[in-house]
Amino acid sequence: MATNITIRDIPDEVYAKIKKQADLHHRSINSEVIVYLKKLVQSNRRDPDQVITRAKKLKQKAKGSLSMDEIQQAIDQGRP
């Protein structure tokens, strides 16, 4: 079942951009906003905790590690 909402105090410049996009896509403003909302909730943004967990696992798999001094030496190599 569809639900209705009311959005108040939309800045004029935001409304103008949505209206322009709706016109370009031959949609109503309402339909354009629904498209934006669907894209927002269906985005592939990852959970930060999952990203950190994966990074830690990859770090454990990496062979060896460099100290900050070793990294700086590698950066500085070949520089005057």
mmCIF file with all atom_site columns, N, CA and C in Angstrom:
data_model
loop_
_atom_site.group_PDB
_atom_site.id
_atom_site.type_symbol
_atom_site.label_atom_id
_atom_site.label_alt_id
_atom_site.label_comp_id
_atom_site.label_asym_id
_atom_site.label_entity_id
_atom_site.label_seq_id
_atom_site.pdbx_PDB_ins_code
_atom_site.Cartn_x
_atom_site.Cartn_y
_atom_site.Cartn_z
_atom_site.occupancy
_atom_site.B_iso_or_equiv
_atom_site.pdbx_formal_charge
_atom_site.auth_seq_id
_atom_site.auth_comp_id
_atom_site.auth_asym_id
_atom_site.auth_atom_id
_atom_site.pdbx_PDB_model_num
ATOM 1   N N  . MET A 1 1  ? 0.840  -1.173  0.000   1.00 0.00 ? 1  MET A N  1
ATOM 2   C CA . MET A 1 1  ? 0.000  0.000   0.000   1.00 0.00 ? 1  MET A CA 1
ATOM 3   C C  . MET A 1 1  ? 0.889  1.242   0.000   1.00 0.00 ? 1  MET A C  1
ATOM 4   N N  . ALA A 1 2  ? 0.593  2.192   -0.814  1.00 0.00 ? 2  ALA A N  1
ATOM 5   C CA . ALA A 1 2  ? 1.367  3.430   -0.902  1.00 0.00 ? 2  ALA A CA 1
ATOM 6   C C  . ALA A 1 2  ? 1.033  4.340   0.274   1.00 0.00 ? 2  ALA A C  1
ATOM 7   N N  . THR A 1 3  ? 2.007  5.142   0.657   1.00 0.00 ? 3  THR A N  1
ATOM 8   C CA . THR A 1 3  ? 1.845  6.088   1.753   1.00 0.00 ? 3  THR A CA 1
ATOM 9   C C  . THR A 1 3  ? 2.086  7.492   1.231   1.00 0.00 ? 3  THR A C  1
ATOM 10  N N  . ASN A 1 4  ? 1.346  8.430   1.753   1.00 0.00 ? 4  ASN A N  1
ATOM 11  C CA . ASN A 1 4  ? 1.513  9.832   1.376   1.00 0.00 ? 4  ASN A CA 1
ATOM 12  C C  . ASN A 1 4  ? 2.323  10.550  2.439   1.00 0.00 ? 4  ASN A C  1
ATOM 13  N N  . ILE A 1 5  ? 3.210  11.456  1.992   1.00 0.00 ? 5  ILE A N  1
ATOM 14  C CA . ILE A 1 5  ? 3.945  12.311  2.916   1.00 0.00 ? 5  ILE A CA 1
ATOM 15  C C  . ILE A 1 5  ? 3.897  13.741  2.396   1.00 0.00 ? 5  ILE A C  1
ATOM 16  N N  . THR A 1 6  ? 4.120  14.665  3.289   1.00 0.00 ? 6  THR A N  1
ATOM 17  C CA . THR A 1 6  ? 4.199  16.071  2.919   1.00 0.00 ? 6  THR A CA 1
ATOM 18  C C  . THR A 1 6  ? 5.574  16.570  3.309   1.00 0.00 ? 6  THR A C  1
ATOM 19  N N  . ILE A 1 7  ? 6.217  17.273  2.401   1.00 0.00 ? 7  ILE A N  1
ATOM 20  C CA . ILE A 1 7  ? 7.535  17.844  2.685   1.00 0.00 ? 7  ILE A CA 1
ATOM 21  C C  . ILE A 1 7  ? 7.378  19.354  2.663   1.00 0.00 ? 7  ILE A C  1
ATOM 22  N N  . ARG A 1 8  ? 7.768  19.975  3.741   1.00 0.00 ? 8  ARG A N  1
ATOM 23  C CA . ARG A 1 8  ? 7.621  21.430  3.859   1.00 0.00 ? 8  ARG A CA 1
ATOM 24  C C  . ARG A 1 8  ? 8.973  22.117  3.781   1.00 0.00 ? 8  ARG A C  1
ATOM 25  N N  . ASP A 1 9  ? 8.918  23.387  3.471   1.00 0.00 ? 9  ASP A N  1
ATOM 26  C CA . ASP A 1 9  ? 10.097 24.268  3.496   1.00 0.00 ? 9  ASP A CA 1
ATOM 27  C C  . ASP A 1 9  ? 11.213 23.809  2.568   1.00 0.00 ? 9  ASP A C  1
ATOM 28  N N  . ILE A 1 10 ? 10.850 23.345  1.392   1.00 0.00 ? 10 ILE A N  1
ATOM 29  C CA . ILE A 1 10 ? 11.849 22.974  0.392   1.00 0.00 ? 10 ILE A CA 1
ATOM 30  C C  . ILE A 1 10 ? 12.449 24.264  -0.152  1.00 0.00 ? 10 ILE A C  1
ATOM 31  N N  . PRO A 1 11 ? 13.765 24.414  -0.103  1.00 0.00 ? 11 PRO A N  1
ATOM 32  C CA . PRO A 1 11 ? 14.381 25.632  -0.649  1.00 0.00 ? 11 PRO A CA 1
ATOM 33  C C  . PRO A 1 11 ? 14.027 25.796  -2.124  1.00 0.00 ? 11 PRO A C  1
ATOM 34  N N  . ASP A 1 12 ? 13.829 27.032  -2.531  1.00 0.00 ? 12 ASP A N  1
ATOM 35  C CA . ASP A 1 12 ? 13.423 27.325  -3.907  1.00 0.00 ? 12 ASP A CA 1
ATOM 36  C C  . ASP A 1 12 ? 14.382 26.733  -4.932  1.00 0.00 ? 12 ASP A C  1
ATOM 37  N N  . GLU A 1 13 ? 15.691 26.821  -4.665  1.00 0.00 ? 13 GLU A N  1
ATOM 38  C CA . GLU A 1 13 ? 16.665 26.307  -5.634  1.00 0.00 ? 13 GLU A CA 1
ATOM 39  C C  . GLU A 1 13 ? 16.589 24.788  -5.754  1.00 0.00 ? 13 GLU A C  1
ATOM 40  N N  . VAL A 1 14 ? 16.285 24.095  -4.656  1.00 0.00 ? 14 VAL A N  1
ATOM 41  C CA . VAL A 1 14 ? 16.143 22.634  -4.705  1.00 0.00 ? 14 VAL A CA 1
ATOM 42  C C  . VAL A 1 14 ? 14.897 22.275  -5.508  1.00 0.00 ? 14 VAL A C  1
ATOM 43  N N  . TYR A 1 15 ? 13.800 22.965  -5.220  1.00 0.00 ? 15 TYR A N  1
ATOM 44  C CA . TYR A 1 15 ? 12.559 22.719  -5.953  1.00 0.00 ? 15 TYR A CA 1
ATOM 45  C C  . TYR A 1 15 ? 12.757 22.961  -7.447  1.00 0.00 ? 15 TYR A C  1
ATOM 46  N N  . ALA A 1 16 ? 13.438 24.035  -7.794  1.00 0.00 ? 16 ALA A N  1
ATOM 47  C CA . ALA A 1 16 ? 13.666 24.365  -9.203  1.00 0.00 ? 16 ALA A CA 1
ATOM 48  C C  . ALA A 1 16 ? 14.458 23.258  -9.902  1.00 0.00 ? 16 ALA A C  1
ATOM 49  N N  . LYS A 1 17 ? 15.468 22.721  -9.225  1.00 0.00 ? 17 LYS A N  1
ATOM 50  C CA . LYS A 1 17 ? 16.268 21.645  -9.825  1.00 0.00 ? 17 LYS A CA 1
ATOM 51  C C  . LYS A 1 17 ? 15.438 20.379  -10.011 1.00 0.00 ? 17 LYS A C  1
ATOM 52  N N  . ILE A 1 18 ? 14.629 20.049  -9.007  1.00 0.00 ? 18 ILE A N  1
ATOM 53  C CA . ILE A 1 18 ? 13.774 18.862  -9.122  1.00 0.00 ? 18 ILE A CA 1
ATOM 54  C C  . ILE A 1 18 ? 12.767 19.055  -10.260 1.00 0.00 ? 18 ILE A C  1
ATOM 55  N N  . LYS A 1 19 ? 12.179 20.238  -10.340 1.00 0.00 ? 19 LYS A N  1
ATOM 56  C CA . LYS A 1 19 ? 11.206 20.520  -11.398 1.00 0.00 ? 19 LYS A CA 1
ATOM 57  C C  . LYS A 1 19 ? 11.861 20.411  -12.769 1.00 0.00 ? 19 LYS A C  1
ATOM 58  N N  . LYS A 1 20 ? 13.065 20.947  -12.909 1.00 0.00 ? 20 LYS A N  1
ATOM 59  C CA . LYS A 1 20 ? 13.779 20.880  -14.183 1.00 0.00 ? 20 LYS A CA 1
ATOM 60  C C  . LYS A 1 20 ? 14.042 19.419  -14.573 1.00 0.00 ? 20 LYS A C  1
ATOM 61  N N  . GLN A 1 21 ? 14.499 18.620  -13.626 1.00 0.00 ? 21 GLN A N  1
ATOM 62  C CA . GLN A 1 21 ? 14.769 17.205  -13.897 1.00 0.00 ? 21 GLN A CA 1
ATOM 63  C C  . GLN A 1 21 ? 13.482 16.462  -14.238 1.00 0.00 ? 21 GLN A C  1
ATOM 64  N N  . ALA A 1 22 ? 12.410 16.778  -13.535 1.00 0.00 ? 22 ALA A N  1
ATOM 65  C CA . ALA A 1 22 ? 11.122 16.140  -13.815 1.00 0.00 ? 22 ALA A CA 1
ATOM 66  C C  . ALA A 1 22 ? 10.679 16.463  -15.237 1.00 0.00 ? 22 ALA A C  1
ATOM 67  N N  . ASP A 1 23 ? 10.832 17.718  -15.630 1.00 0.00 ? 23 ASP A N  1
ATOM 68  C CA . ASP A 1 23 ? 10.473 18.111  -16.986 1.00 0.00 ? 23 ASP A CA 1
ATOM 69  C C  . ASP A 1 23 ? 11.325 17.373  -18.018 1.00 0.00 ? 23 ASP A C  1
ATOM 70  N N  . LEU A 1 24 ? 12.613 17.268  -17.762 1.00 0.00 ? 24 LEU A N  1
ATOM 71  C CA . LEU A 1 24 ? 13.512 16.572  -18.692 1.00 0.00 ? 24 LEU A CA 1
ATOM 72  C C  . LEU A 1 24 ? 13.149 15.095  -18.845 1.00 0.00 ? 24 LEU A C  1
ATOM 73  N N  . HIS A 1 25 ? 12.661 14.500  -17.745 1.00 0.00 ? 25 HIS A N  1
ATOM 74  C CA . HIS A 1 25 ? 12.308 13.072  -17.770 1.00 0.00 ? 25 HIS A CA 1
ATOM 75  C C  . HIS A 1 25 ? 10.831 12.833  -18.068 1.00 0.00 ? 25 HIS A C  1
ATOM 76  N N  . HIS A 1 26 ? 10.116 13.915  -18.350 1.00 0.00 ? 26 HIS A N  1
ATOM 77  C CA . HIS A 1 26 ? 8.673  13.817  -18.645 1.00 0.00 ? 26 HIS A CA 1
ATOM 78  C C  . HIS A 1 26 ? 7.920  13.138  -17.492 1.00 0.00 ? 26 HIS A C  1
ATOM 79  N N  . ARG A 1 27 ? 8.250  13.576  -16.281 1.00 0.00 ? 27 ARG A N  1
ATOM 80  C CA . ARG A 1 27 ? 7.588  13.043  -15.085 1.00 0.00 ? 27 ARG A CA 1
ATOM 81  C C  . ARG A 1 27 ? 7.017  14.194  -14.282 1.00 0.00 ? 27 ARG A C  1
ATOM 82  N N  . SER A 1 28 ? 6.111  13.843  -13.406 1.00 0.00 ? 28 SER A N  1
ATOM 83  C CA . SER A 1 28 ? 5.621  14.833  -12.447 1.00 0.00 ? 28 SER A CA 1
ATOM 84  C C  . SER A 1 28 ? 6.711  15.041  -11.394 1.00 0.00 ? 28 SER A C  1
ATOM 85  N N  . ILE A 1 29 ? 6.592  16.119  -10.667 1.00 0.00 ? 29 ILE A N  1
ATOM 86  C CA . ILE A 1 29 ? 7.553  16.364  -9.584  1.00 0.00 ? 29 ILE A CA 1
ATOM 87  C C  . ILE A 1 29 ? 7.462  15.243  -8.559  1.00 0.00 ? 29 ILE A C  1
ATOM 88  N N  . ASN A 1 30 ? 6.262  14.809  -8.257  1.00 0.00 ? 30 ASN A N  1
ATOM 89  C CA . ASN A 1 30 ? 6.064  13.711  -7.310  1.00 0.00 ? 30 ASN A CA 1
ATOM 90  C C  . ASN A 1 30 ? 6.805  12.453  -7.777  1.00 0.00 ? 30 ASN A C  1
ATOM 91  N N  . SER A 1 31 ? 6.628  12.103  -9.050  1.00 0.00 ? 31 SER A N  1
ATOM 92  C CA . SER A 1 31 ? 7.293  10.914  -9.591  1.00 0.00 ? 31 SER A CA 1
ATOM 93  C C  . SER A 1 31 ? 8.813  11.064  -9.563  1.00 0.00 ? 31 SER A C  1
ATOM 94  N N  . GLU A 1 32 ? 9.287  12.253  -9.837  1.00 0.00 ? 32 GLU A N  1
ATOM 95  C CA . GLU A 1 32 ? 10.733 12.497  -9.818  1.00 0.00 ? 32 GLU A CA 1
ATOM 96  C C  . GLU A 1 32 ? 11.291 12.311  -8.415  1.00 0.00 ? 32 GLU A C  1
ATOM 97  N N  . VAL A 1 33 ? 10.591 12.818  -7.426  1.00 0.00 ? 33 VAL A N  1
ATOM 98  C CA . VAL A 1 33 ? 11.033 12.664  -6.037  1.00 0.00 ? 33 VAL A CA 1
ATOM 99  C C  . VAL A 1 33 ? 11.023 11.189  -5.639  1.00 0.00 ? 33 VAL A C  1
ATOM 100 N N  . ILE A 1 34 ? 10.019 10.445  -6.073  1.00 0.00 ? 34 ILE A N  1
ATOM 101 C CA . ILE A 1 34 ? 9.968  9.011   -5.767  1.00 0.00 ? 34 ILE A CA 1
ATOM 102 C C  . ILE A 1 34 ? 11.162 8.293   -6.378  1.00 0.00 ? 34 ILE A C  1
ATOM 103 N N  . VAL A 1 35 ? 11.524 8.654   -7.607  1.00 0.00 ? 35 VAL A N  1
ATOM 104 C CA . VAL A 1 35 ? 12.703 8.052   -8.248  1.00 0.00 ? 35 VAL A CA 1
ATOM 105 C C  . VAL A 1 35 ? 13.954 8.323   -7.409  1.00 0.00 ? 35 VAL A C  1
ATOM 106 N N  . TYR A 1 36 ? 14.120 9.580   -6.969  1.00 0.00 ? 36 TYR A N  1
ATOM 107 C CA . TYR A 1 36 ? 15.283 9.919   -6.134  1.00 0.00 ? 36 TYR A CA 1
ATOM 108 C C  . TYR A 1 36 ? 15.283 9.127   -4.834  1.00 0.00 ? 36 TYR A C  1
ATOM 109 N N  . LEU A 1 37 ? 14.125 9.013   -4.199  1.00 0.00 ? 37 LEU A N  1
ATOM 110 C CA . LEU A 1 37 ? 14.041 8.277   -2.933  1.00 0.00 ? 37 LEU A CA 1
ATOM 111 C C  . LEU A 1 37 ? 14.371 6.802   -3.133  1.00 0.00 ? 37 LEU A C  1
ATOM 112 N N  . LYS A 1 38 ? 13.878 6.214   -4.211  1.00 0.00 ? 38 LYS A N  1
ATOM 113 C CA . LYS A 1 38 ? 14.185 4.805   -4.492  1.00 0.00 ? 38 LYS A CA 1
ATOM 114 C C  . LYS A 1 38 ? 15.682 4.605   -4.691  1.00 0.00 ? 38 LYS A C  1
ATOM 115 N N  . LYS A 1 39 ? 16.305 5.508   -5.445  1.00 0.00 ? 39 LYS A N  1
ATOM 116 C CA . LYS A 1 39 ? 17.755 5.398   -5.661  1.00 0.00 ? 39 LYS A CA 1
ATOM 117 C C  . LYS A 1 39 ? 18.502 5.517   -4.345  1.00 0.00 ? 39 LYS A C  1
ATOM 118 N N  . LEU A 1 40 ? 18.045 6.405   -3.490  1.00 0.00 ? 40 LEU A N  1
ATOM 119 C CA . LEU A 1 40 ? 18.712 6.622   -2.212  1.00 0.00 ? 40 LEU A CA 1
ATOM 120 C C  . LEU A 1 40 ? 18.654 5.378   -1.335  1.00 0.00 ? 40 LEU A C  1
ATOM 121 N N  . VAL A 1 41 ? 17.483 4.777   -1.211  1.00 0.00 ? 41 VAL A N  1
ATOM 122 C CA . VAL A 1 41 ? 17.354 3.633   -0.308  1.00 0.00 ? 41 VAL A CA 1
ATOM 123 C C  . VAL A 1 41 ? 17.906 2.352   -0.918  1.00 0.00 ? 41 VAL A C  1
ATOM 124 N N  . GLN A 1 42 ? 18.082 2.322   -2.232  1.00 0.00 ? 42 GLN A N  1
ATOM 125 C CA . GLN A 1 42 ? 18.623 1.136   -2.880  1.00 0.00 ? 42 GLN A CA 1
ATOM 126 C C  . GLN A 1 42 ? 20.105 1.273   -3.188  1.00 0.00 ? 42 GLN A C  1
ATOM 127 N N  . SER A 1 43 ? 20.727 2.332   -2.689  1.00 0.00 ? 43 SER A N  1
ATOM 128 C CA . SER A 1 43 ? 22.137 2.547   -3.005  1.00 0.00 ? 43 SER A CA 1
ATOM 129 C C  . SER A 1 43 ? 22.979 1.415   -2.432  1.00 0.00 ? 43 SER A C  1
ATOM 130 N N  . ASN A 1 44 ? 24.143 1.252   -3.001  1.00 0.00 ? 44 ASN A N  1
ATOM 131 C CA . ASN A 1 44 ? 25.046 0.174   -2.593  1.00 0.00 ? 44 ASN A CA 1
ATOM 132 C C  . ASN A 1 44 ? 26.051 0.630   -1.550  1.00 0.00 ? 44 ASN A C  1
ATOM 133 N N  . ARG A 1 45 ? 25.656 1.592   -0.765  1.00 0.00 ? 45 ARG A N  1
ATOM 134 C CA . ARG A 1 45 ? 26.576 2.059   0.268   1.00 0.00 ? 45 ARG A CA 1
ATOM 135 C C  . ARG A 1 45 ? 26.813 0.930   1.256   1.00 0.00 ? 45 ARG A C  1
ATOM 136 N N  . ARG A 1 46 ? 28.042 0.747   1.596   1.00 0.00 ? 46 ARG A N  1
ATOM 137 C CA . ARG A 1 46 ? 28.401 -0.336  2.503   1.00 0.00 ? 46 ARG A CA 1
ATOM 138 C C  . ARG A 1 46 ? 28.370 0.136   3.943   1.00 0.00 ? 46 ARG A C  1
ATOM 139 N N  . ASP A 1 47 ? 28.097 -0.805  4.800   1.00 0.00 ? 47 ASP A N  1
ATOM 140 C CA . ASP A 1 47 ? 28.112 -0.550  6.229   1.00 0.00 ? 47 ASP A CA 1
ATOM 141 C C  . ASP A 1 47 ? 29.569 -0.324  6.648   1.00 0.00 ? 47 ASP A C  1
ATOM 142 N N  . PRO A 1 48 ? 29.879 0.789   7.314   1.00 0.00 ? 48 PRO A N  1
ATOM 143 C CA . PRO A 1 48 ? 31.271 1.072   7.700   1.00 0.00 ? 48 PRO A CA 1
ATOM 144 C C  . PRO A 1 48 ? 31.909 -0.057  8.513   1.00 0.00 ? 48 PRO A C  1
ATOM 145 N N  . ASP A 1 49 ? 31.141 -0.701  9.375   1.00 0.00 ? 49 ASP A N  1
ATOM 146 C CA . ASP A 1 49 ? 31.701 -1.797  10.173  1.00 0.00 ? 49 ASP A CA 1
ATOM 147 C C  . ASP A 1 49 ? 32.130 -2.961  9.279   1.00 0.00 ? 49 ASP A C  1
ATOM 148 N N  . GLN A 1 50 ? 31.369 -3.237  8.228   1.00 0.00 ? 50 GLN A N  1
ATOM 149 C CA . GLN A 1 50 ? 31.740 -4.303  7.300   1.00 0.00 ? 50 GLN A CA 1
ATOM 150 C C  . GLN A 1 50 ? 33.011 -3.945  6.542   1.00 0.00 ? 50 GLN A C  1
ATOM 151 N N  . VAL A 1 51 ? 33.149 -2.685  6.163   1.00 0.00 ? 51 VAL A N  1
ATOM 152 C CA . VAL A 1 51 ? 34.350 -2.238  5.450   1.00 0.00 ? 51 VAL A CA 1
ATOM 153 C C  . VAL A 1 51 ? 35.570 -2.387  6.345   1.00 0.00 ? 51 VAL A C  1
ATOM 154 N N  . ILE A 1 52 ? 35.451 -1.990  7.595   1.00 0.00 ? 52 ILE A N  1
ATOM 155 C CA . ILE A 1 52 ? 36.578 -2.091  8.538   1.00 0.00 ? 52 ILE A CA 1
ATOM 156 C C  . ILE A 1 52 ? 36.941 -3.549  8.773   1.00 0.00 ? 52 ILE A C  1
ATOM 157 N N  . THR A 1 53 ? 35.947 -4.404  8.960   1.00 0.00 ? 53 THR A N  1
ATOM 158 C CA . THR A 1 53 ? 36.199 -5.827  9.177   1.00 0.00 ? 53 THR A CA 1
ATOM 159 C C  . THR A 1 53 ? 36.921 -6.433  7.977   1.00 0.00 ? 53 THR A C  1
ATOM 160 N N  . ARG A 1 54 ? 36.473 -6.090  6.775   1.00 0.00 ? 54 ARG A N  1
ATOM 161 C CA . ARG A 1 54 ? 37.122 -6.609  5.567   1.00 0.00 ? 54 ARG A CA 1
ATOM 162 C C  . ARG A 1 54 ? 38.555 -6.097  5.445   1.00 0.00 ? 54 ARG A C  1
ATOM 163 N N  . ALA A 1 55 ? 38.764 -4.831  5.766   1.00 0.00 ? 55 ALA A N  1
ATOM 164 C CA . ALA A 1 55 ? 40.106 -4.258  5.700   1.00 0.00 ? 55 ALA A CA 1
ATOM 165 C C  . ALA A 1 55 ? 41.044 -4.966  6.679   1.00 0.00 ? 55 ALA A C  1
ATOM 166 N N  . LYS A 1 56 ? 40.551 -5.253  7.859   1.00 0.00 ? 56 LYS A N  1
ATOM 167 C CA . LYS A 1 56 ? 41.378 -5.960  8.858   1.00 0.00 ? 56 LYS A CA 1
ATOM 168 C C  . LYS A 1 56 ? 41.743 -7.356  8.369   1.00 0.00 ? 56 LYS A C  1
ATOM 169 N N  . LYS A 1 57 ? 40.795 -8.039  7.739   1.00 0.00 ? 57 LYS A N  1
ATOM 170 C CA . LYS A 1 57 ? 41.079 -9.378  7.211   1.00 0.00 ? 57 LYS A CA 1
ATOM 171 C C  . LYS A 1 57 ? 42.121 -9.312  6.104   1.00 0.00 ? 57 LYS A C  1
ATOM 172 N N  . LEU A 1 58 ? 41.993 -8.320  5.223   1.00 0.00 ? 58 LEU A N  1
ATOM 173 C CA . LEU A 1 58 ? 42.973 -8.166  4.145   1.00 0.00 ? 58 LEU A CA 1
ATOM 174 C C  . LEU A 1 58 ? 44.350 -7.840  4.698   1.00 0.00 ? 58 LEU A C  1
ATOM 175 N N  . LYS A 1 59 ? 44.385 -7.028  5.741   1.00 0.00 ? 59 LYS A N  1
ATOM 176 C CA . LYS A 1 59 ? 45.668 -6.672  6.353   1.00 0.00 ? 59 LYS A CA 1
ATOM 177 C C  . LYS A 1 59 ? 46.341 -7.906  6.934   1.00 0.00 ? 59 LYS A C  1
ATOM 178 N N  . GLN A 1 60 ? 45.546 -8.782  7.558   1.00 0.00 ? 60 GLN A N  1
ATOM 179 C CA . GLN A 1 60 ? 46.105 -10.006 8.138   1.00 0.00 ? 60 GLN A CA 1
ATOM 180 C C  . GLN A 1 60 ? 46.663 -10.926 7.054   1.00 0.00 ? 60 GLN A C  1
ATOM 181 N N  . LYS A 1 61 ? 46.028 -10.929 5.876   1.00 0.00 ? 61 LYS A N  1
ATOM 182 C CA . LYS A 1 61 ? 46.487 -11.774 4.783   1.00 0.00 ? 61 LYS A CA 1
ATOM 183 C C  . LYS A 1 61 ? 47.754 -11.238 4.123   1.00 0.00 ? 61 LYS A C  1
ATOM 184 N N  . ALA A 1 62 ? 47.963 -9.929  4.239   1.00 0.00 ? 62 ALA A N  1
ATOM 185 C CA . ALA A 1 62 ? 49.128 -9.313  3.601   1.00 0.00 ? 62 ALA A CA 1
ATOM 186 C C  . ALA A 1 62 ? 50.400 -9.864  4.234   1.00 0.00 ? 62 ALA A C  1
ATOM 187 N N  . LYS A 1 63 ? 51.385 -10.129 3.390   1.00 0.00 ? 63 LYS A N  1
ATOM 188 C CA . LYS A 1 63 ? 52.651 -10.677 3.886   1.00 0.00 ? 63 LYS A CA 1
ATOM 189 C C  . LYS A 1 63 ? 53.545 -9.532  4.319   1.00 0.00 ? 63 LYS A C  1
ATOM 190 N N  . GLY A 1 64 ? 53.978 -9.577  5.544   1.00 0.00 ? 64 GLY A N  1
ATOM 191 C CA . GLY A 1 64 ? 54.887 -8.569  6.052   1.00 0.00 ? 64 GLY A CA 1
ATOM 192 C C  . GLY A 1 64 ? 54.203 -7.232  6.226   1.00 0.00 ? 64 GLY A C  1
ATOM 193 N N  . SER A 1 65 ? 54.921 -6.351  6.843   1.00 0.00 ? 65 SER A N  1
ATOM 194 C CA . SER A 1 65 ? 54.401 -4.991  6.989   1.00 0.00 ? 65 SER A CA 1
ATOM 195 C C  . SER A 1 65 ? 55.584 -4.050  7.060   1.00 0.00 ? 65 SER A C  1
ATOM 196 N N  . LEU A 1 66 ? 55.357 -2.832  6.682   1.00 0.00 ? 66 LEU A N  1
ATOM 197 C CA . LEU A 1 66 ? 56.412 -1.831  6.679   1.00 0.00 ? 66 LEU A CA 1
ATOM 198 C C  . LEU A 1 66 ? 56.174 -0.834  7.798   1.00 0.00 ? 66 LEU A C  1
ATOM 199 N N  . SER A 1 67 ? 57.271 -0.383  8.371   1.00 0.00 ? 67 SER A N  1
ATOM 200 C CA . SER A 1 67 ? 57.163 0.675   9.375   1.00 0.00 ? 67 SER A CA 1
ATOM 201 C C  . SER A 1 67 ? 56.989 2.000   8.649   1.00 0.00 ? 67 SER A C  1
ATOM 202 N N  . MET A 1 68 ? 56.592 3.028   9.377   1.00 0.00 ? 68 MET A N  1
ATOM 203 C CA . MET A 1 68 ? 56.451 4.348   8.770   1.00 0.00 ? 68 MET A CA 1
ATOM 204 C C  . MET A 1 68 ? 57.795 4.833   8.224   1.00 0.00 ? 68 MET A C  1
ATOM 205 N N  . ASP A 1 69 ? 58.896 4.499   8.914   1.00 0.00 ? 69 ASP A N  1
ATOM 206 C CA . ASP A 1 69 ? 60.227 4.889   8.430   1.00 0.00 ? 69 ASP A CA 1
ATOM 207 C C  . ASP A 1 69 ? 60.537 4.221   7.089   1.00 0.00 ? 69 ASP A C  1
ATOM 208 N N  . GLU A 1 70 ? 60.200 2.941   6.975   1.00 0.00 ? 70 GLU A N  1
ATOM 209 C CA . GLU A 1 70 ? 60.450 2.229   5.727   1.00 0.00 ? 70 GLU A CA 1
ATOM 210 C C  . GLU A 1 70 ? 59.606 2.806   4.580   1.00 0.00 ? 70 GLU A C  1
ATOM 211 N N  . ILE A 1 71 ? 58.382 3.167   4.894   1.00 0.00 ? 71 ILE A N  1
ATOM 212 C CA . ILE A 1 71 ? 57.515 3.768   3.880   1.00 0.00 ? 71 ILE A CA 1
ATOM 213 C C  . ILE A 1 71 ? 58.086 5.107   3.430   1.00 0.00 ? 71 ILE A C  1
ATOM 214 N N  . GLN A 1 72 ? 58.527 5.922   4.386   1.00 0.00 ? 72 GLN A N  1
ATOM 215 C CA . GLN A 1 72 ? 59.088 7.225   4.051   1.00 0.00 ? 72 GLN A CA 1
ATOM 216 C C  . GLN A 1 72 ? 60.360 7.070   3.233   1.00 0.00 ? 72 GLN A C  1
ATOM 217 N N  . GLN A 1 73 ? 61.214 6.087   3.567   1.00 0.00 ? 73 GLN A N  1
ATOM 218 C CA . GLN A 1 73 ? 62.432 5.833   2.795   1.00 0.00 ? 73 GLN A CA 1
ATOM 219 C C  . GLN A 1 73 ? 62.084 5.462   1.358   1.00 0.00 ? 73 GLN A C  1
ATOM 220 N N  . ALA A 1 74 ? 61.067 4.632   1.171   1.00 0.00 ? 74 ALA A N  1
ATOM 221 C CA . ALA A 1 74 ? 60.657 4.226   -0.160  1.00 0.00 ? 74 ALA A CA 1
ATOM 222 C C  . ALA A 1 74 ? 60.147 5.426   -0.956  1.00 0.00 ? 74 ALA A C  1
ATOM 223 N N  . ILE A 1 75 ? 59.415 6.308   -0.293  1.00 0.00 ? 75 ILE A N  1
ATOM 224 C CA . ILE A 1 75 ? 58.926 7.528   -0.945  1.00 0.00 ? 75 ILE A CA 1
ATOM 225 C C  . ILE A 1 75 ? 60.087 8.427   -1.351  1.00 0.00 ? 75 ILE A C  1
ATOM 226 N N  . ASP A 1 76 ? 61.061 8.545   -0.457  1.00 0.00 ? 76 ASP A N  1
ATOM 227 C CA . ASP A 1 76 ? 62.174 9.459   -0.673  1.00 0.00 ? 76 ASP A CA 1
ATOM 228 C C  . ASP A 1 76 ? 63.225 8.924   -1.653  1.00 0.00 ? 76 ASP A C  1
ATOM 229 N N  . GLN A 1 77 ? 63.202 7.655   -1.949  1.00 0.00 ? 77 GLN A N  1
ATOM 230 C CA . GLN A 1 77 ? 64.208 7.060   -2.832  1.00 0.00 ? 77 GLN A CA 1
ATOM 231 C C  . GLN A 1 77 ? 64.186 7.754   -4.188  1.00 0.00 ? 77 GLN A C  1
ATOM 232 N N  . GLY A 1 78 ? 65.365 8.120   -4.631  1.00 0.00 ? 78 GLY A N  1
ATOM 233 C CA . GLY A 1 78 ? 65.491 8.748   -5.938  1.00 0.00 ? 78 GLY A CA 1
ATOM 234 C C  . GLY A 1 78 ? 65.167 10.227  -5.957  1.00 0.00 ? 78 GLY A C  1
ATOM 235 N N  . ARG A 1 79 ? 64.818 10.766  -4.824  1.00 0.00 ? 79 ARG A N  1
ATOM 236 C CA . ARG A 1 79 ? 64.554 12.214  -4.763  1.00 0.00 ? 79 ARG A CA 1
ATOM 237 C C  . ARG A 1 79 ? 65.815 12.931  -4.300  1.00 0.00 ? 79 ARG A C  1
ATOM 238 N N  . PRO A 1 80 ? 66.064 14.117  -4.834  1.00 0.00 ? 80 PRO A N  1
ATOM 239 C CA . PRO A 1 80 ? 67.269 14.859  -4.417  1.00 0.00 ? 80 PRO A CA 1
ATOM 240 C C  . PRO A 1 80 ? 67.138 15.359  -2.984  1.00 0.00 ? 80 PRO A C  1
#
